Structure formats: C-alpha cells, structure tokens
mmCIF file of C-alpha atoms in Angstrom:
data_model
loop_
_atom_site.group_PDB
_atom_site.id
_atom_site.type_symbol
_atom_site.label_atom_id
_atom_site.label_comp_id
_atom_site.label_asym_id
_atom_site.label_seq_id
_atom_site.Cartn_x
_atom_site.Cartn_y
_atom_site.Cartn_z
ATOM 1 C CA TYR A 1 97.775 109.005 160.296
ATOM 2 C CA SER A 2 96.199 112.438 160.021
ATOM 3 C CA VAL A 3 95.111 114.516 157.109
ATOM 4 C CA CYS A 4 96.697 117.957 156.993
ATOM 5 C CA MET A 5 94.647 120.694 155.452
ATOM 6 C CA PRO A 6 96.680 123.235 153.470
ATOM 7 C CA ARG A 7 96.973 126.540 155.295
ATOM 8 C CA LEU A 8 95.902 129.650 153.488
ATOM 9 C CA THR A 9 98.731 132.031 152.837
ATOM 10 C CA GLU A 10 98.166 135.634 153.851
ATOM 11 C CA ALA A 11 97.905 136.594 150.167
ATOM 12 C CA SER A 12 95.264 133.964 149.415
ATOM 13 C CA SER A 13 93.402 134.832 152.603
ATOM 14 C CA GLN A 14 93.421 138.508 151.579
ATOM 15 C CA ALA A 15 92.185 137.575 148.094
ATOM 16 C CA ARG A 16 89.338 135.562 149.637
ATOM 17 C CA ARG A 17 88.352 138.476 151.921
ATOM 18 C CA ASP A 18 88.355 140.803 148.898
ATOM 19 C CA GLU A 19 86.172 138.305 147.005
ATOM 20 C CA ILE A 20 83.684 138.146 149.882
ATOM 21 C CA VAL A 21 83.532 141.936 150.183
ATOM 22 C CA ALA A 22 83.082 142.376 146.424
ATOM 23 C CA ALA A 23 80.121 139.971 146.587
ATOM 24 C CA ALA A 24 78.728 141.829 149.622
ATOM 25 C CA ILE A 25 78.965 145.164 147.791
ATOM 26 C CA ARG A 26 77.060 143.746 144.806
ATOM 27 C CA VAL A 27 74.325 142.455 147.122
ATOM 28 C CA MET A 28 74.210 145.759 149.064
ATOM 29 C CA GLU A 29 73.748 147.633 145.810
ATOM 30 C CA ARG A 30 70.682 145.506 144.988
ATOM 31 C CA LYS A 31 69.161 144.910 148.425
ATOM 32 C CA GLY A 32 70.597 147.563 150.716
ATOM 33 C CA LEU A 33 72.929 147.156 153.659
ATOM 34 C CA THR A 34 70.282 146.338 156.270
ATOM 35 C CA ARG A 35 68.533 143.714 154.092
ATOM 36 C CA THR A 36 71.781 141.985 153.098
ATOM 37 C CA ALA A 37 72.330 138.727 154.972
ATOM 38 C CA ILE A 38 75.333 136.411 155.165
ATOM 39 C CA ALA A 39 73.260 133.867 153.187
ATOM 40 C CA ASP A 40 72.937 136.442 150.367
ATOM 41 C CA ILE A 41 76.682 137.038 150.366
ATOM 42 C CA SER A 42 77.242 133.282 150.332
ATOM 43 C CA ALA A 43 74.942 132.833 147.331
ATOM 44 C CA GLU A 44 76.524 135.779 145.486
ATOM 45 C CA SER A 45 80.103 134.658 146.095
ATOM 46 C CA GLY A 46 79.548 130.921 145.702
ATOM 47 C CA LEU A 47 81.275 130.382 149.051
ATOM 48 C CA SER A 48 79.815 128.536 152.013
ATOM 49 C CA THR A 49 78.696 130.539 155.029
ATOM 50 C CA GLY A 50 81.380 128.670 156.994
ATOM 51 C CA SER A 51 84.032 129.943 154.591
ATOM 52 C CA ILE A 52 82.725 133.488 154.985
ATOM 53 C CA TYR A 53 82.731 133.199 158.785
ATOM 54 C CA SER A 54 86.306 131.909 158.678
ATOM 55 C CA HIS A 55 87.297 135.332 157.303
ATOM 56 C CA PHE A 56 84.782 137.652 159.011
ATOM 57 C CA GLU A 57 83.072 137.413 162.389
ATOM 58 C CA SER A 58 79.870 139.113 161.255
ATOM 59 C CA LYS A 59 78.085 141.093 158.577
ATOM 60 C CA ALA A 60 79.029 144.238 160.493
ATOM 61 C CA GLN A 61 82.706 143.341 160.113
ATOM 62 C CA ILE A 62 82.174 142.811 156.367
ATOM 63 C CA ALA A 63 80.526 146.248 156.172
ATOM 64 C CA LEU A 64 83.490 147.843 157.963
ATOM 65 C CA TYR A 65 85.911 146.162 155.563
ATOM 66 C CA ALA A 66 83.740 147.285 152.630
ATOM 67 C CA ALA A 67 83.840 150.879 153.871
ATOM 68 C CA ASN A 68 87.608 150.796 154.013
ATOM 69 C CA THR A 69 87.711 149.220 150.544
ATOM 70 C CA VAL A 70 85.329 151.542 148.685
ATOM 71 C CA ILE A 71 86.172 154.812 150.436
ATOM 72 C CA GLY A 72 89.645 154.353 151.890
ATOM 73 C CA ALA A 73 91.181 153.033 148.679
ATOM 74 C CA ARG A 74 90.509 156.380 146.996
ATOM 75 C CA GLU A 75 93.548 157.854 148.765
ATOM 76 C CA GLU A 76 95.710 156.337 146.038
ATOM 77 C CA ASN A 77 94.002 158.521 143.429
ATOM 78 C CA ILE A 78 94.995 161.592 145.439
ATOM 79 C CA ALA A 79 98.569 160.471 146.121
ATOM 80 C CA ASP A 80 99.136 159.815 142.403
ATOM 81 C CA ALA A 81 98.618 163.521 141.741
ATOM 82 C CA CYS A 82 101.308 164.866 144.101
ATOM 83 C CA THR A 83 104.074 165.373 141.536
ATOM 84 C CA ALA A 84 102.914 168.625 139.938
ATOM 85 C CA PRO A 85 100.759 171.553 141.082
ATOM 86 C CA ARG A 86 97.148 170.472 140.766
ATOM 87 C CA SER A 87 94.184 172.674 141.592
ATOM 88 C CA PRO A 88 91.763 171.616 144.312
ATOM 89 C CA ARG A 89 89.115 170.946 141.640
ATOM 90 C CA ASP A 90 91.489 168.726 139.650
ATOM 91 C CA LEU A 91 92.415 166.754 142.764
ATOM 92 C CA VAL A 92 88.754 166.158 143.634
ATOM 93 C CA ALA A 93 88.048 165.153 140.025
ATOM 94 C CA GLY A 94 90.912 162.627 140.197
ATOM 95 C CA PHE A 95 89.583 161.284 143.483
ATOM 96 C CA LEU A 96 86.105 160.803 142.003
ATOM 97 C CA ARG A 97 87.473 159.306 138.793
ATOM 98 C CA GLY A 98 88.585 156.331 140.879
ATOM 99 C CA PHE A 99 84.959 155.538 141.728
ATOM 100 C CA ASP A 100 84.014 155.550 138.046
ATOM 101 C CA GLU A 101 87.042 153.503 136.996
ATOM 102 C CA ASP A 102 86.496 150.670 139.462
ATOM 103 C CA GLY A 103 82.694 150.781 139.304
ATOM 104 C CA THR A 104 82.184 151.565 142.988
ATOM 105 C CA PRO A 105 78.436 152.081 143.437
ATOM 106 C CA GLY A 106 77.704 155.457 145.016
ATOM 107 C CA SER A 107 74.563 154.034 146.607
ATOM 108 C CA VAL A 108 76.716 151.672 148.694
ATOM 109 C CA VAL A 109 78.928 154.574 149.774
ATOM 110 C CA LEU A 110 75.786 156.430 150.926
ATOM 111 C CA GLN A 111 74.583 153.390 152.861
ATOM 112 C CA LEU A 112 77.923 153.108 154.640
ATOM 113 C CA TRP A 113 77.808 156.831 155.524
ATOM 114 C CA ALA A 114 74.262 156.379 156.836
ATOM 115 C CA GLU A 115 75.366 153.427 158.951
ATOM 116 C CA ALA A 116 78.069 155.658 160.451
ATOM 117 C CA ALA A 117 75.319 157.931 161.777
ATOM 118 C CA ILE A 118 73.984 155.133 164.011
ATOM 119 C CA ASP A 119 76.855 152.681 164.491
ATOM 120 C CA PRO A 120 79.747 153.942 166.654
ATOM 121 C CA GLU A 121 82.292 151.537 165.143
ATOM 122 C CA MET A 122 81.363 152.523 161.578
ATOM 123 C CA LYS A 123 81.419 156.201 162.583
ATOM 124 C CA GLN A 124 84.920 155.810 163.998
ATOM 125 C CA LEU A 125 86.106 154.070 160.821
ATOM 126 C CA ILE A 126 84.494 156.576 158.420
ATOM 127 C CA THR A 127 85.842 159.495 160.484
ATOM 128 C CA HIS A 128 89.306 157.945 160.315
ATOM 129 C CA ILE A 129 89.033 157.371 156.547
ATOM 130 C CA VAL A 130 87.836 160.934 155.898
ATOM 131 C CA GLY A 131 90.728 162.202 158.024
ATOM 132 C CA ARG A 132 93.170 160.212 155.880
ATOM 133 C CA ILE A 133 91.588 161.602 152.713
ATOM 134 C CA ARG A 134 91.830 165.161 154.044
ATOM 135 C CA ARG A 135 95.508 164.664 154.912
ATOM 136 C CA ALA A 136 96.152 163.221 151.431
ATOM 137 C CA TYR A 137 94.416 166.250 149.865
ATOM 138 C CA ALA A 138 96.412 168.679 152.028
ATOM 139 C CA GLU A 139 99.678 166.985 151.074
ATOM 140 C CA ALA A 140 98.793 166.855 147.355
ATOM 141 C CA LEU A 141 97.871 170.542 147.479
ATOM 142 C CA GLY A 142 101.412 171.486 148.573
ATOM 143 C CA PRO A 143 102.721 172.564 145.141
ATOM 144 C CA TRP A 144 99.470 174.422 144.318
ATOM 145 C CA VAL A 145 99.382 176.194 147.703
ATOM 146 C CA ALA A 146 102.987 177.336 147.137
ATOM 147 C CA GLU A 147 101.735 179.179 144.034
ATOM 148 C CA HIS A 148 98.719 180.633 145.930
ATOM 149 C CA PRO A 149 100.034 182.370 149.066
ATOM 150 C CA GLY A 150 97.576 182.761 151.901
ATOM 151 C CA THR A 151 95.785 179.509 151.071
ATOM 152 C CA ASP A 152 95.467 176.963 153.875
ATOM 153 C CA ALA A 153 95.629 173.394 152.534
ATOM 154 C CA THR A 154 94.106 171.910 155.697
ATOM 155 C CA ASP A 155 91.058 174.190 155.565
ATOM 156 C CA LEU A 156 90.701 173.649 151.839
ATOM 157 C CA SER A 157 90.767 169.861 152.276
ATOM 158 C CA LEU A 158 87.536 170.016 154.332
ATOM 159 C CA HIS A 159 85.713 171.737 151.476
ATOM 160 C CA MET A 160 87.205 169.335 148.938
ATOM 161 C CA VAL A 161 85.759 166.384 150.882
ATOM 162 C CA ALA A 162 82.367 168.122 151.007
ATOM 163 C CA LEU A 163 82.493 168.781 147.254
ATOM 164 C CA ALA A 164 83.164 165.089 146.556
ATOM 165 C CA GLN A 165 80.429 163.982 148.967
ATOM 166 C CA GLY A 166 77.859 166.229 147.317
ATOM 167 C CA TYR A 167 78.733 164.890 143.887
ATOM 168 C CA ILE A 168 78.522 161.266 145.080
ATOM 169 C CA VAL A 169 75.083 161.959 146.600
ATOM 170 C CA GLN A 170 73.790 163.536 143.366
ATOM 171 C CA ARG A 171 75.091 160.666 141.230
ATOM 172 C CA SER A 172 73.631 158.099 143.649
ATOM 173 C CA PHE A 173 70.189 159.601 143.144
ATOM 174 C CA GLY A 174 70.520 159.300 139.386
ATOM 175 C CA VAL A 175 71.412 162.892 138.524
ATOM 176 C CA LYS A 176 73.278 162.636 135.232
ATOM 177 C CA VAL A 177 75.868 165.353 135.585
ATOM 178 C CA THR A 178 79.584 165.394 134.916
ATOM 179 C CA PHE A 179 81.901 166.679 137.612
ATOM 180 C CA GLU A 180 82.694 169.706 135.419
ATOM 181 C CA GLU A 181 78.965 170.532 135.109
ATOM 182 C CA TYR A 182 78.549 170.065 138.841
ATOM 183 C CA CYS A 183 81.398 172.512 139.552
ATOM 184 C CA ALA A 184 80.049 175.031 137.020
ATOM 185 C CA GLY A 185 76.668 174.938 138.769
ATOM 186 C CA LEU A 186 78.272 175.452 142.166
ATOM 187 C CA ARG A 187 80.113 178.525 140.859
ATOM 188 C CA VAL A 188 76.745 180.031 139.899
ATOM 189 C CA VAL A 189 75.200 179.147 143.273
ATOM 190 C CA LEU A 190 78.163 180.707 145.085
ATOM 191 C CA GLY A 191 77.905 183.971 143.175
ATOM 192 C CA GLY A 192 80.042 183.384 140.128
ATOM 193 C CA GLU A 193 79.222 183.695 136.444
ATOM 194 C CA PRO A 194 75.852 182.379 135.219
ATOM 195 C CA LEU A 195 75.754 179.130 133.282
ATOM 196 C CA ALA A 196 76.063 179.622 129.537
#
C-alpha cells in the first residue's frame, strides 16, 4: 500500500512559479535584489522553502524568471498596437503604460538591469529580451514607416528602447513626470520648441 501524491499539472506549476516570482518582486522592491533571500521569499509567499526549491534551483533562477516576467511581458503592449499606424512616441507610451497598469516597480527593473552588468546569464537574458522588444517595435512601426518614407524602423527601435529606459530610470528615482511631460522636455533638450 503506497500513498500517491497528486502531480502538479503544468498550469498549476506555472501558477505556483508566478506566485513565487510575484512574492520575490515584492521583497526585491523593499529589500533590494542582493539582500533578498529565499527565506524572505518563503515568508512573503507563505510557501515553504522546499516548495520554492521544487520550482526554482536558486535565487538567481528566480531573478532570471522575474526579469522575463517584468520586462519581457511588455512585448504584448507593443503587439496590441500593430493594427493602425502609431507613432514611435505612442508605441513607447503604450509599452510604458503596461508597467503602470500591472504595478511593476521600476526599481526592480533597474536592479535587474544592474545585475545584467555583472552576471553573464542575466546579461544574456536581458539582451535577448531587449532584442525581442526592438523587433516588436520595428514590426509595430510598419504602418507608420510606410507613411514616413526614409525612416528605418530597426534604427528607430533602438532609440525607442532608450527613451523607455530613461523614463523608467526617472520614475524609479521618484521624479513625478508624465510620459508626455518627459517627451516635451526631451524635445527642448534636443533643440525643439521651449517648454510653455
């Protein structure tokens, strides 16, 4: 006579991983990536450390999954805008709106970027994610580029990523500025009309 433990379905296993990562992100926002321990994630999620380790091998693996969750998921915001010509600024605004709508903390995004500067695996993942975002921007720009001959969507996508990164950095440091105000200020800095 043996007791059979129910096997987790892939969907329930995925839901549990998402739950663990959501708890890890909350802890990272409070304590920082380097000071976050598995015990903290366990306490935040209400799951045992054994349960966490049954889904992730290490804190580093949780951080990689978190990076894909908080940054990589933003592609959907870009893809949703492909149906009609949208300006580069509107596409970036839609991309950033996703962070506000799901409450993704910019400070955690910055920590994951910083980790990519010193961790080769995180760097590879972030580079891959940014590449996907650039390709999504370039594809979404198709209708707009057709109306603006001589514009290169691939080149433009690099600057769109940089624009979003700058805005995320400013917001993470507590600068209270809307994306529209941020863009208006950049126009002045780049030689456009002065702010009213």
